[in-house]
Coordinates of C-alpha atoms in Angstrom, one line a residue:
Chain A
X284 CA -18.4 23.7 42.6
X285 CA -15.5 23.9 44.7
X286 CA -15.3 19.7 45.0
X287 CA -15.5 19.2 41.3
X288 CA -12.7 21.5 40.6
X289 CA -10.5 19.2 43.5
X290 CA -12.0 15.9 41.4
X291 CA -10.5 17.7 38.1
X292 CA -7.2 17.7 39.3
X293 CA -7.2 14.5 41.1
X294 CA -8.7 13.2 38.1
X295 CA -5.7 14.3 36.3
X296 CA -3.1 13.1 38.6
X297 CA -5.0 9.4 38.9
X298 CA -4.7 10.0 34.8
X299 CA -1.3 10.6 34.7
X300 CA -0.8 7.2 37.3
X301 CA -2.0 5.4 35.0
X302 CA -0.2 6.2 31.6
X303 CA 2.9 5.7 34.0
X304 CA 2.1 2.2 35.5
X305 CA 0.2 1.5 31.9
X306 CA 4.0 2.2 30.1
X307 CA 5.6 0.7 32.6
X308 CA 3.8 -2.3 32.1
X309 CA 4.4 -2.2 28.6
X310 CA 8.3 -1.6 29.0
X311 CA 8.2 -4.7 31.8
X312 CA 6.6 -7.1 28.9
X313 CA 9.1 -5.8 26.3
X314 CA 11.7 -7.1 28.6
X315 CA 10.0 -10.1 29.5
X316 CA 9.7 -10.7 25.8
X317 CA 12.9 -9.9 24.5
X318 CA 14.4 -12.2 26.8
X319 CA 12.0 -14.7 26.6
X320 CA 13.2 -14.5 22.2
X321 CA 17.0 -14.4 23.1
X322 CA 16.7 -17.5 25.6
X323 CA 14.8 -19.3 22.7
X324 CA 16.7 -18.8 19.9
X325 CA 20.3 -19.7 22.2
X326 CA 18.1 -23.2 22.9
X327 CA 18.1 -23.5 19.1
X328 CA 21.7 -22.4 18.7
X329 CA 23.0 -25.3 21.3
X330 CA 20.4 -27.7 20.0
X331 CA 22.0 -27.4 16.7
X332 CA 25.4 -27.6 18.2
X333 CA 24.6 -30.7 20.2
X334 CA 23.2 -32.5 17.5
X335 CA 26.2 -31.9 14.9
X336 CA 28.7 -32.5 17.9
X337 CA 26.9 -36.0 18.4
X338 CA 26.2 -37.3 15.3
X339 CA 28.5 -35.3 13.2
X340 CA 26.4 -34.8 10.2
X341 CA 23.6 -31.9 9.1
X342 CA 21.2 -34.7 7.8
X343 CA 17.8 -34.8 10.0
X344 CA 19.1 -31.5 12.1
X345 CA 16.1 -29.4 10.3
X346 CA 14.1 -31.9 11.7
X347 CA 15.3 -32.2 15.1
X348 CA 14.5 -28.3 15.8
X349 CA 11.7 -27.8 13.5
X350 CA 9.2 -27.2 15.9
X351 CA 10.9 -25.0 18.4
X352 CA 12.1 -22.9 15.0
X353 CA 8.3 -22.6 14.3
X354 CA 7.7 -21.8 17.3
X355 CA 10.4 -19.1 17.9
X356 CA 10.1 -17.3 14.3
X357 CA 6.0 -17.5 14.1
X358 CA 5.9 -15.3 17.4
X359 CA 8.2 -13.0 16.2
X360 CA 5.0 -11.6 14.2
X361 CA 4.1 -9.5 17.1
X362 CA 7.4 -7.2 16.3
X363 CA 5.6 -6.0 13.5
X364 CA 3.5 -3.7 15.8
X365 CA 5.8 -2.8 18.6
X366 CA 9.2 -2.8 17.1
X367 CA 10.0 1.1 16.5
X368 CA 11.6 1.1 13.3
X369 CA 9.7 1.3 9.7
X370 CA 6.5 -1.3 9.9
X371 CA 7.5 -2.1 6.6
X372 CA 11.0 -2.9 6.8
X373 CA 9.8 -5.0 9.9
X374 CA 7.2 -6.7 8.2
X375 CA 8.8 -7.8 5.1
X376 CA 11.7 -9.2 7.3
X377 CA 9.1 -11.3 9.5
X378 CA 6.8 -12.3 6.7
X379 CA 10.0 -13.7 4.6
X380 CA 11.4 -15.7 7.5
X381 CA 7.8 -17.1 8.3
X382 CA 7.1 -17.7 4.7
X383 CA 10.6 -19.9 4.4
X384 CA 9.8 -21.8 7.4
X385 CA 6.6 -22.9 6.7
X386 CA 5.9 -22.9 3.2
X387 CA 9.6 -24.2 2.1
X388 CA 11.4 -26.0 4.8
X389 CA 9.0 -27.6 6.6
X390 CA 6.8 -28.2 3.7
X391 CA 9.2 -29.9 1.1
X392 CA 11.1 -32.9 2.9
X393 CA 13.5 -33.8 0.6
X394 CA 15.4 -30.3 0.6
X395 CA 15.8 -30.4 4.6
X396 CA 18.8 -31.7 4.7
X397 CA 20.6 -29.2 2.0
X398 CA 23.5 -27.0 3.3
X399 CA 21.6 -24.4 2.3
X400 CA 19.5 -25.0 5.2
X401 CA 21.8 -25.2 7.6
X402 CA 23.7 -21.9 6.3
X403 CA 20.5 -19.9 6.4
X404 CA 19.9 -21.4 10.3
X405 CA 23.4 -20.7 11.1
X406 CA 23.1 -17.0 10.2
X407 CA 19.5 -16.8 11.7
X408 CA 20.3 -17.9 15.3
X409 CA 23.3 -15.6 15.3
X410 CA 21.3 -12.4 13.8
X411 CA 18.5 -13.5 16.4
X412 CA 20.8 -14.1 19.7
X413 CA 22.4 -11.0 19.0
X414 CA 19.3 -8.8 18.0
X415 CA 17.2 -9.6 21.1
X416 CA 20.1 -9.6 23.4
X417 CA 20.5 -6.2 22.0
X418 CA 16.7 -5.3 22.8
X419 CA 17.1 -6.9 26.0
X420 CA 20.4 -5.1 27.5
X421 CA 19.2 -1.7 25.5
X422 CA 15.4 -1.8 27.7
X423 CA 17.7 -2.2 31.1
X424 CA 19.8 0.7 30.2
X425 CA 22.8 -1.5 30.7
X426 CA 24.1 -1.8 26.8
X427 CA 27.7 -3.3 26.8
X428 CA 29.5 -1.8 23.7
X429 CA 30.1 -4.7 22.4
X430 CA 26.4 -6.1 21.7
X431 CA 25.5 -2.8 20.2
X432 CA 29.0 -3.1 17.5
X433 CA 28.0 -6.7 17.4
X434 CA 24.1 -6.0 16.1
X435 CA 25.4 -2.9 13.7
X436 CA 28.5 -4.9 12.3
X437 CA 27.9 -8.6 11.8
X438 CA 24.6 -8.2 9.6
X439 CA 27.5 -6.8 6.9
X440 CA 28.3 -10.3 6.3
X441 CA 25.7 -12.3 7.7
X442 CA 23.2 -10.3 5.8
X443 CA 24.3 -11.3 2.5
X444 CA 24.9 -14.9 3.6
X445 CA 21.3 -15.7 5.1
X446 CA 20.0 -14.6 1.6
X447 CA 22.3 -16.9 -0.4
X448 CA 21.5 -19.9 2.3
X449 CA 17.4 -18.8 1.1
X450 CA 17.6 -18.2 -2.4
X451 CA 19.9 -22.0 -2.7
X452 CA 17.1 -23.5 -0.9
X453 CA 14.4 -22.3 -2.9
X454 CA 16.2 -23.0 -6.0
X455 CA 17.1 -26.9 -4.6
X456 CA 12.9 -27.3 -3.7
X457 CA 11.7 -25.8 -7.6
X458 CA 11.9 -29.4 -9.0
X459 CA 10.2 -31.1 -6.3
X460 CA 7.5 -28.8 -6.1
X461 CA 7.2 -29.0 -9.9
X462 CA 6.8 -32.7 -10.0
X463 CA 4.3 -32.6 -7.0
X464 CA 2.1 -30.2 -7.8
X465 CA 1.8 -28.8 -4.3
X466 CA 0.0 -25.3 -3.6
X467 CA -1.0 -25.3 -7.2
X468 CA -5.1 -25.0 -8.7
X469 CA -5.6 -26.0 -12.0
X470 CA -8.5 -25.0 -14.3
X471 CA -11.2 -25.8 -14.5
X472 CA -12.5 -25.2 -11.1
X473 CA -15.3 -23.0 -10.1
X474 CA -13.5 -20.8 -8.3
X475 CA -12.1 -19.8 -11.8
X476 CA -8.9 -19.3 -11.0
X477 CA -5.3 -21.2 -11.2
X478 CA -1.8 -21.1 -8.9
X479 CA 1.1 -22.4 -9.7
X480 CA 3.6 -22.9 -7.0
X481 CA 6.6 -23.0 -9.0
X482 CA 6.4 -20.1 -11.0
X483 CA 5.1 -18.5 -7.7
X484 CA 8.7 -19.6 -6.3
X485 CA 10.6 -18.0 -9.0
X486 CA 8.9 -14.7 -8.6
X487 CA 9.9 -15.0 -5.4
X488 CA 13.2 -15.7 -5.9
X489 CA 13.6 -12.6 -8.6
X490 CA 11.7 -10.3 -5.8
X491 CA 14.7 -10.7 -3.6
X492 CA 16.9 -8.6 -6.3
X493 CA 14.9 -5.2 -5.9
X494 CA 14.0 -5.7 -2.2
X495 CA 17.5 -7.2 -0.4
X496 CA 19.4 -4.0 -1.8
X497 CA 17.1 -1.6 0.4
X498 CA 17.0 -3.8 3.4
X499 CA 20.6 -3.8 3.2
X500 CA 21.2 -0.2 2.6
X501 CA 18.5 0.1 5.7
X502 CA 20.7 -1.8 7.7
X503 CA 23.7 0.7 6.7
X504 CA 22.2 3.6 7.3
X505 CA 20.8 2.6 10.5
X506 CA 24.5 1.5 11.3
X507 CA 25.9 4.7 10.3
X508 CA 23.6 6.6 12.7
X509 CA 23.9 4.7 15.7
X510 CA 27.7 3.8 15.6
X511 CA 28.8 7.4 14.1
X512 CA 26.4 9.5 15.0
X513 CA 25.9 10.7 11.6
X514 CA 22.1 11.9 10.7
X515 CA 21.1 10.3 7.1
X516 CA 17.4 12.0 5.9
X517 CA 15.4 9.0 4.7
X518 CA 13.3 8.8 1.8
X519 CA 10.2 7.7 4.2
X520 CA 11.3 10.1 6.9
Chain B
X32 CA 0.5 52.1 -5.4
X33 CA 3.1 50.8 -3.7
X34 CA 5.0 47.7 -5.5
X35 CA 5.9 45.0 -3.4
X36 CA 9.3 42.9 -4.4
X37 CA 9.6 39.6 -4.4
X38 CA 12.8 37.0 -3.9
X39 CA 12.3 33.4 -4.1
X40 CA 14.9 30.7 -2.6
X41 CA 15.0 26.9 -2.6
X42 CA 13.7 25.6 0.6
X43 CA 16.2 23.3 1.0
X44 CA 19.8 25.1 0.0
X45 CA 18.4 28.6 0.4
X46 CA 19.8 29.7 -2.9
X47 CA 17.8 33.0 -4.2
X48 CA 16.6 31.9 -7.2
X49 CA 14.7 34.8 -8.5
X50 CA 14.2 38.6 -7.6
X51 CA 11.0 40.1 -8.8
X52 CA 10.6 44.1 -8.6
X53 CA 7.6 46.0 -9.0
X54 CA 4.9 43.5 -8.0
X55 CA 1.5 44.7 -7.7
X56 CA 0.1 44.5 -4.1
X57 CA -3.3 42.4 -5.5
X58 CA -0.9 39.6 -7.4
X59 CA -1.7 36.5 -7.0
X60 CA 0.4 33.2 -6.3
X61 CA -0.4 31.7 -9.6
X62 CA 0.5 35.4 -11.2
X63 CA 4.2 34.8 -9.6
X64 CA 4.2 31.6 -10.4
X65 CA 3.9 32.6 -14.2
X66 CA 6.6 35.4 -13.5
X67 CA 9.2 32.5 -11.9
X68 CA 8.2 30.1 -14.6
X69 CA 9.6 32.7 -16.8
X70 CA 13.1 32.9 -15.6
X71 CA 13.2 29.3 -15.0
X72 CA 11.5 27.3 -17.9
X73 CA 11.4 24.1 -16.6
X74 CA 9.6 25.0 -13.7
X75 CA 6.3 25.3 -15.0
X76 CA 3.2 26.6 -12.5
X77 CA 1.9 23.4 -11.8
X78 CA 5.2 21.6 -10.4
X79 CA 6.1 25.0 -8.5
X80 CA 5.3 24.5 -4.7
X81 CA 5.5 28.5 -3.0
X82 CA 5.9 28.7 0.5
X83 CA 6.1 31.0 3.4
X84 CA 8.2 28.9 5.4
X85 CA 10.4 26.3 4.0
X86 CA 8.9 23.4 5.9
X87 CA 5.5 25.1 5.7
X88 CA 1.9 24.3 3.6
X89 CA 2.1 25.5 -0.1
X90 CA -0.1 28.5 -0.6
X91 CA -2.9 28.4 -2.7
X92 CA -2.7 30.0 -6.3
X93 CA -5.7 32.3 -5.0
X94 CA -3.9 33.7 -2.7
X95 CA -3.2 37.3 -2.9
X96 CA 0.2 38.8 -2.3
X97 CA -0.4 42.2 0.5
X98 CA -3.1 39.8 2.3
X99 CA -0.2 37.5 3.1
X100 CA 2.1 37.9 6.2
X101 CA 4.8 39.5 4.5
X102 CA 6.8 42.7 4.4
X103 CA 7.1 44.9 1.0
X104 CA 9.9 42.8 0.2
X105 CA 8.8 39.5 0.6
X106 CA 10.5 36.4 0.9
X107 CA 9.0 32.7 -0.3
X108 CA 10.7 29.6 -0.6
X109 CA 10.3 27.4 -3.7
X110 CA 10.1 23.4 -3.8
X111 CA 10.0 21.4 -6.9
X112 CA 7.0 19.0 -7.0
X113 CA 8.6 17.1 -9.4
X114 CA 6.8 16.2 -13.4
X115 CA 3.1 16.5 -13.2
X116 CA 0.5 15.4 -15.2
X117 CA -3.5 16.6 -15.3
X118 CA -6.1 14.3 -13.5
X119 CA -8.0 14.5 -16.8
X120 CA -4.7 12.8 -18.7
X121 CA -4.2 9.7 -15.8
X122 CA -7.6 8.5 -15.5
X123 CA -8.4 8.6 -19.9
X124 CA -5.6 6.4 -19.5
X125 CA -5.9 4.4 -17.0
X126 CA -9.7 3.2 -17.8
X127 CA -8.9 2.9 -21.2
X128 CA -6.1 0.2 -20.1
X129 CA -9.1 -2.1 -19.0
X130 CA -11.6 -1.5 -21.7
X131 CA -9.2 -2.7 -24.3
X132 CA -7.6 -4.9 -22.5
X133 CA -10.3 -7.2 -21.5
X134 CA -11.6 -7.1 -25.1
X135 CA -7.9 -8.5 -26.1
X136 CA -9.1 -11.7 -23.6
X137 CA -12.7 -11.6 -24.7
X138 CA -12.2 -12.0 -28.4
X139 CA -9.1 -14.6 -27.2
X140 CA -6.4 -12.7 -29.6
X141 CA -3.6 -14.8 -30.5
X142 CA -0.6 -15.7 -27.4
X143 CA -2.9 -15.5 -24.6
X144 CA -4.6 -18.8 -24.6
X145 CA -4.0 -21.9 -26.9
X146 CA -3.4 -21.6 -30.8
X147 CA -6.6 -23.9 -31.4
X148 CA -9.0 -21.0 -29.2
X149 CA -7.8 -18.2 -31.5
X150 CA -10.2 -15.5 -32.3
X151 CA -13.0 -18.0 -30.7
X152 CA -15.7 -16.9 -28.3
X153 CA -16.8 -18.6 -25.6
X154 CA -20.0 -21.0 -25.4
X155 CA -21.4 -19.5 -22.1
X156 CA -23.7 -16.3 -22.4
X157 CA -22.8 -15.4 -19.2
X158 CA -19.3 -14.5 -20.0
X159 CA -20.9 -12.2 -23.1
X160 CA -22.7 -10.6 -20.6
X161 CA -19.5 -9.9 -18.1
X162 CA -18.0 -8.3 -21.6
X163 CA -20.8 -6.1 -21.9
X164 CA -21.0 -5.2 -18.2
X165 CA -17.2 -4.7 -18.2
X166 CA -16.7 -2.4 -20.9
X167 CA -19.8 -0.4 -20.1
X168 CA -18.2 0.4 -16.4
X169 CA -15.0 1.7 -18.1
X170 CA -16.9 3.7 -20.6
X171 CA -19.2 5.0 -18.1
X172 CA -16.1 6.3 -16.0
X173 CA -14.4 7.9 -19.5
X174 CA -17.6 9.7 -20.2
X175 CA -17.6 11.0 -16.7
X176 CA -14.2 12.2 -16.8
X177 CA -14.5 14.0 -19.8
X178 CA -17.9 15.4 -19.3
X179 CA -19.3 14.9 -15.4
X180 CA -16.3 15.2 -13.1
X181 CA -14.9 18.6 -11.6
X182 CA -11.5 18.5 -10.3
X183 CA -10.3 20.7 -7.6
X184 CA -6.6 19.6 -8.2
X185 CA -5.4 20.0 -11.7
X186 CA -2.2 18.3 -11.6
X187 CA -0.6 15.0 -9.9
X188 CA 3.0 13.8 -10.0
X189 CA 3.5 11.8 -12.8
X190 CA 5.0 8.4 -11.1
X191 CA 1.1 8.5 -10.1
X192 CA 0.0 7.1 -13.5
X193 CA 2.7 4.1 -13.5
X194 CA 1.7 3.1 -10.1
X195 CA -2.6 3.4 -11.2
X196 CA -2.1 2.4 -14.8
X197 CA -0.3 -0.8 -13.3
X198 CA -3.0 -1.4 -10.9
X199 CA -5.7 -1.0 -13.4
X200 CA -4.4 -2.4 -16.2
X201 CA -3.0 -5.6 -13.9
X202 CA -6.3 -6.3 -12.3
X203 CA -8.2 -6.1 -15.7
X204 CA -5.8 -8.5 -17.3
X205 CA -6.3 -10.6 -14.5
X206 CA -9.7 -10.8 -14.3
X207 CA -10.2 -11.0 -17.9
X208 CA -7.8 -13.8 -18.4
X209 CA -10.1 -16.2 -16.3
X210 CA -13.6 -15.1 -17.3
X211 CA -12.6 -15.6 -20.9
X212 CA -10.8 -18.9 -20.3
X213 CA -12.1 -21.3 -22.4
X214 CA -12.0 -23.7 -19.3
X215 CA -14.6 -21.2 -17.6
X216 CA -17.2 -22.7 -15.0
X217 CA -20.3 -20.4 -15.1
X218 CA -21.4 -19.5 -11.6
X219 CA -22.9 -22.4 -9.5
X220 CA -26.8 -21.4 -9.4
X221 CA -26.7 -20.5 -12.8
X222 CA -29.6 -17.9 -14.1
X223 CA -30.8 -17.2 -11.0
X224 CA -27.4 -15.9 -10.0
X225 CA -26.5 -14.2 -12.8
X226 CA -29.7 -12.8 -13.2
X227 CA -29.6 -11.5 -9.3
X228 CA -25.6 -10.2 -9.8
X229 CA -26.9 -7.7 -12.9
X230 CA -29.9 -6.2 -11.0
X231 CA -27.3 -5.4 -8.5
X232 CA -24.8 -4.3 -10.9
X233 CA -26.8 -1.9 -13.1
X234 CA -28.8 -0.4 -9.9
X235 CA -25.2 0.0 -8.2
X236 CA -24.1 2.3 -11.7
X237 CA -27.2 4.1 -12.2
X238 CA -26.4 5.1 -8.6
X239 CA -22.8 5.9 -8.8
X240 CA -23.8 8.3 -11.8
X241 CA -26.3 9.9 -9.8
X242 CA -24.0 10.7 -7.1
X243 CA -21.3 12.0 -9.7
X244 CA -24.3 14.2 -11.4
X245 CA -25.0 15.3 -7.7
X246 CA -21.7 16.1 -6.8
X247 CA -21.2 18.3 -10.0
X248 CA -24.6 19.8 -9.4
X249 CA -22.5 20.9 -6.0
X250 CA -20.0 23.3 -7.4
X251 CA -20.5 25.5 -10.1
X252 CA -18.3 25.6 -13.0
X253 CA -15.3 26.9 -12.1
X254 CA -15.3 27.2 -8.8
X255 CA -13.9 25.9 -6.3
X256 CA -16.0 26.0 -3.7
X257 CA -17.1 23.2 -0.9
X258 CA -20.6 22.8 0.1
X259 CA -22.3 19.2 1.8
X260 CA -24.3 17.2 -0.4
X261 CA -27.7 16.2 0.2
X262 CA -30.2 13.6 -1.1
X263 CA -32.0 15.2 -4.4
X264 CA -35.0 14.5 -6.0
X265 CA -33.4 11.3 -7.2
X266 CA -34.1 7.9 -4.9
X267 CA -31.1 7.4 -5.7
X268 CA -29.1 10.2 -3.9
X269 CA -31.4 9.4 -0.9
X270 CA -28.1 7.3 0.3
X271 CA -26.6 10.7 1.3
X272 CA -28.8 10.5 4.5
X273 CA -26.6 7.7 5.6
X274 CA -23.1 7.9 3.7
X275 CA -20.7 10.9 2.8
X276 CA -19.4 8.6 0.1
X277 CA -21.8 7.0 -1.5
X278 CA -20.1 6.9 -5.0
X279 CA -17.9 4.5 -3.3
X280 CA -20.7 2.3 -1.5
X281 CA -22.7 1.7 -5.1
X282 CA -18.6 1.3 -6.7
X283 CA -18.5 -1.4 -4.4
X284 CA -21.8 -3.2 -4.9
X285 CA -21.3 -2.7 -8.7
X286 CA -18.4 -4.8 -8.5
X287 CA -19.7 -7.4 -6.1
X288 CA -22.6 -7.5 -8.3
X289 CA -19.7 -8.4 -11.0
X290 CA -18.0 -10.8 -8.9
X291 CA -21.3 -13.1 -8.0
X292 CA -22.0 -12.6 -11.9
X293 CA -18.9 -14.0 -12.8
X294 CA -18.0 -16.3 -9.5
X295 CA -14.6 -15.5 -10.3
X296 CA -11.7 -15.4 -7.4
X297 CA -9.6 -12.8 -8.9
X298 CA -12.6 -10.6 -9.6
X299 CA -13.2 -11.2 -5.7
X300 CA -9.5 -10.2 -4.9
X301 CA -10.1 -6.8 -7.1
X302 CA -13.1 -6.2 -5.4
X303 CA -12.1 -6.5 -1.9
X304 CA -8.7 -4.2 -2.8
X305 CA -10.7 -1.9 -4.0
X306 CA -13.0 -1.5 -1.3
X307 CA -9.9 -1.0 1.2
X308 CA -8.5 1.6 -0.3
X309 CA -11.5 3.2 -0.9
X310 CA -12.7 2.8 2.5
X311 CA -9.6 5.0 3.1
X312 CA -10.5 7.6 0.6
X313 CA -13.9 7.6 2.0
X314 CA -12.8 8.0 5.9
X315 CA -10.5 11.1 4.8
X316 CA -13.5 12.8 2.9
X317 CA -15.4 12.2 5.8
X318 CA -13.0 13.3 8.3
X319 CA -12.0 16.7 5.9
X320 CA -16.0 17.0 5.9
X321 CA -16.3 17.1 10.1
X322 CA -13.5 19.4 10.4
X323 CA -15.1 21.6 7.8
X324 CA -18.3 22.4 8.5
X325 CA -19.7 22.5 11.6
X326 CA -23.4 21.4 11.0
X327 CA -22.4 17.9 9.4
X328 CA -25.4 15.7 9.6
X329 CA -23.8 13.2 12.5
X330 CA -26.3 10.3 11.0
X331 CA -24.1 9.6 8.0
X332 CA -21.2 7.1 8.0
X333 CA -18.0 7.4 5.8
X334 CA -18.8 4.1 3.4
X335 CA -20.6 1.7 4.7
X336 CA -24.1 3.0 6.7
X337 CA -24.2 2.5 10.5
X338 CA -21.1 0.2 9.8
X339 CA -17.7 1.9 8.8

């Protein structure tokens, strides 16, 4: 009786061990993958530099970073889970970017080389470099004021910028996806049911009116509490 | 006797609201809810939410007022629930949605589908069949609510019914647009598939009403009580042996039954939402079911037996 009461409390303490070295572990691959996401998306940024320094034009720059912007955004799903703010907020954010890179950009050629593109890649890499250095400095308890004013402040005008760079490109692919027919079933089939792409893309395009107003408010609020200490109550708190 | 009084305040600004003097002891909630509704007409009962503690659970309207933890002054705090409507008013209108709705597509009314298929029916027996099998679910589930169901909540907020009726009424359109297309493909296998889908279909509702008849059979009218259901005389209740929910199981299988009847996509989609969220229903019931009683037959699974 005696020894399973000592096996109790070293059972405990082995316990305890292990939520420490198990959240530990966790906080070491956050790191790892926050700076893993901030290397990646600086590549990008001086990729994009290089190329525009060297040839001194935007056209065939989507394609020149294509893959490594696949590459870089499609992991970014994994945020959806870990990242502490809403899931939702989160989600929506990762789905949209994922959803312009492959099933826009990458998918209809002849609207790579828009400026719209390169706007909404412009404002991406910076929103990106700064968000995961943020992450990065914020998990080694070493935050230099400046990345946290940076992630809080630029977003005011990047924000809105990204989504005009999107909602151009979209609107430049709608008669080439129209006169293609891509992503689009037709009746009759025997699945018994029909997609079209384009009108899809309009929806799409009207969806950002009632959702880019709450991200953006999100953002503020968020802002407001971390830069001024102010404590806002949530609808979803 | 000694009266009790009785102050209610907002939960969130702490504003006294109302003073009530000379309260019987053996008052009720739902008696002081009346009283407050009184002073403040807009507040009816059902939208009143009475409290002990502001961030606290609502107390029930049964409860009586000198069982409750309070002095002979007592103190609640009121929260608005916001415009409610009865559970009887949101589902007569959201299954009436479907049933007209998919008669709209059925008997191809003007603006849906091409001037020259106006007021035409389709060539395929099959789809006359989906009509039938259709409107008999939703008039099924009307007759239940009016006559079978027992609610144990009366009200809900009223954004409920936009967000149902939009899910309901969506889906049905949906569905109905393709199925009556006059560019429908009957299913693949033909008879034999159809045939199968509507043994499956019509067992799966004869079952779901069992269940609902069971259920009522449970409670009394009236009350409110909470008892575990078993298997009856019926084969059909014989499920309970292996699912807390089984309403939902033979909801399911009546619309996969629809689905391989029809072979339609969105039908598929519908199904497969409707199962998710009632797999959550089903996992709360069976959770609330554990926590309640502690003899719970430990065979039976929340939807799906043995699986989920």
């Amino acid at each position: 009786m005696a020894s399973s009461e000592e096996d109790g409390t070293v059972e405990e303490k082995e316990n305890n061990n292990k939520k420490r070295t198990k959240s530990a572990l966790i906080t070491a691959w956050l790191t790892f993958y926050n700076i893993a996401m901030t290397a990646g998306w600086l590549v990008l940024a001086i990729t994009m530099m290089r190329f525009y320094i060297q040839k001194g034009t935007h056209k065939g720059l989507y394609r020149s970073i294509a893959r490594t912007l696949k590459f870089f955004q499609t992991f970014a799903l994994v945020e959806v889970r870990i990242v502490r703010t809403s899931v939702i907020v989160t989600g929506v954010q990762v789905c949209s970017r994922i959803y312009m890179v492959w099933f826009i950009t990458s998918s209809i050629r002849q609207i790579q080389n828009e400026e719209s593109v390169i706007l909404f890649l412009v404002v991406w890499t910076v929103t990106e470099i700064t968000r995961y250095s943020y992450y990065t400095f914020n998990l080694l308890h070493h935050l230099p004021y400046f990345i946290k004013w940076a992630r809080y402040n630029f977003f005011i005008v990047l924000y809105p910028l990204g989504v005009v760079g999107e909602l151009l490109t979209i609107y430049a692919a709608l008669p080439f996806v129209r006169r293609s027919g891509m992503y689009s079933m037709r009746l009759p089939n025997k699945y018994n049911v029909s997609f079209d792409y384009y009108y899809f893309l309009i929806i799409v395009m009207l969806s950002y009116i009632p959702l880019f107003p709450q991200l953006y408010l999100h953002m503020l609020r968020q802002r407001r509490r971390v830069l001024h200490g102010e404590v806002i109550v949530e609808k979803d708190d | 006797m000694k009266h009790y009084e009785v102050e209610i305040l907002d939960a969130k600004t702490k504003d006294k609201l109302c003073f009530l003097d000379k309260v019987e002891p053996n008052a009720t909630i739902g008696e002081i809810k009346s009283m407050f509704h009184r002073s403040h007409p807009q507040w009816y009962p059902a939208r009143q939410s009475i409290r002990l503690d502001p961030k606290g659970k609502s107390l029930k309207d049964e409860d009586v007022l000198q069982h409750l933890p309070v002095g002979t002054t007592a103190t609640f705090y009121f929260r608005d629930l916001g415009a409610q409507i009865s559970w009887v008013t949101v589902f007569l209108t959201e299954y009436t949605g479907p049933l007209v709705i998919y008669l709209l597509f059925y008997f191809r009314v003007p603006f849906i589908y091409a001037p020259k298929y106006d007021f035409t029916t389709s060539k395929h027996w099959v789809v006359h069949l989906a009509c039938m099998c259709h409107s008999f679910h939703y008039v099924k589930r009307l007759l239940e609510t009016l006559f079978v169901h027992r609610f144990s909540h009366g009200t809900m907020p009223l954004r409920n019914i936009f967000k149902n009726c939009t899910y309901y009424w969506g889906f049905a359109a949906w569905m109905a647009y393709y199925i009556n297309h006059p560019l429908y493909t009957p299913p693949i296998y033909g008879e034999q598939q159809i045939r199968l889908a509507l043994i499956i279909f019509l067992f799966c509702q004869i079952g779901n009403f069992s269940i609902h008849i069971a259920l009522r059979n449970l409670r009394p009218p009236g009350s409110k009580t909470r008892k575990i259901p078993y298997p009856t005389k019926n084969p059909f209740t014989w499920i309970f042996l292996l699912v807390s929910c089984p309403n939902y199981t033979y909801e399911l299988g009546s619309w996969l039954g629809f689905t391989l009847m029809t072979q339609c996509l969105p039908v598929a989609f519908f199904t497969l939402v409707g199962f998710m969220q009632m797999t959550v229903w089903a996992k709360g019931k069976h959770r609330s079911y554990l926590k309640e009683f502690r003899d719970y037959p430990p065979l039976r699974s929340p939807i799906l037996p043995f699986v989920l």
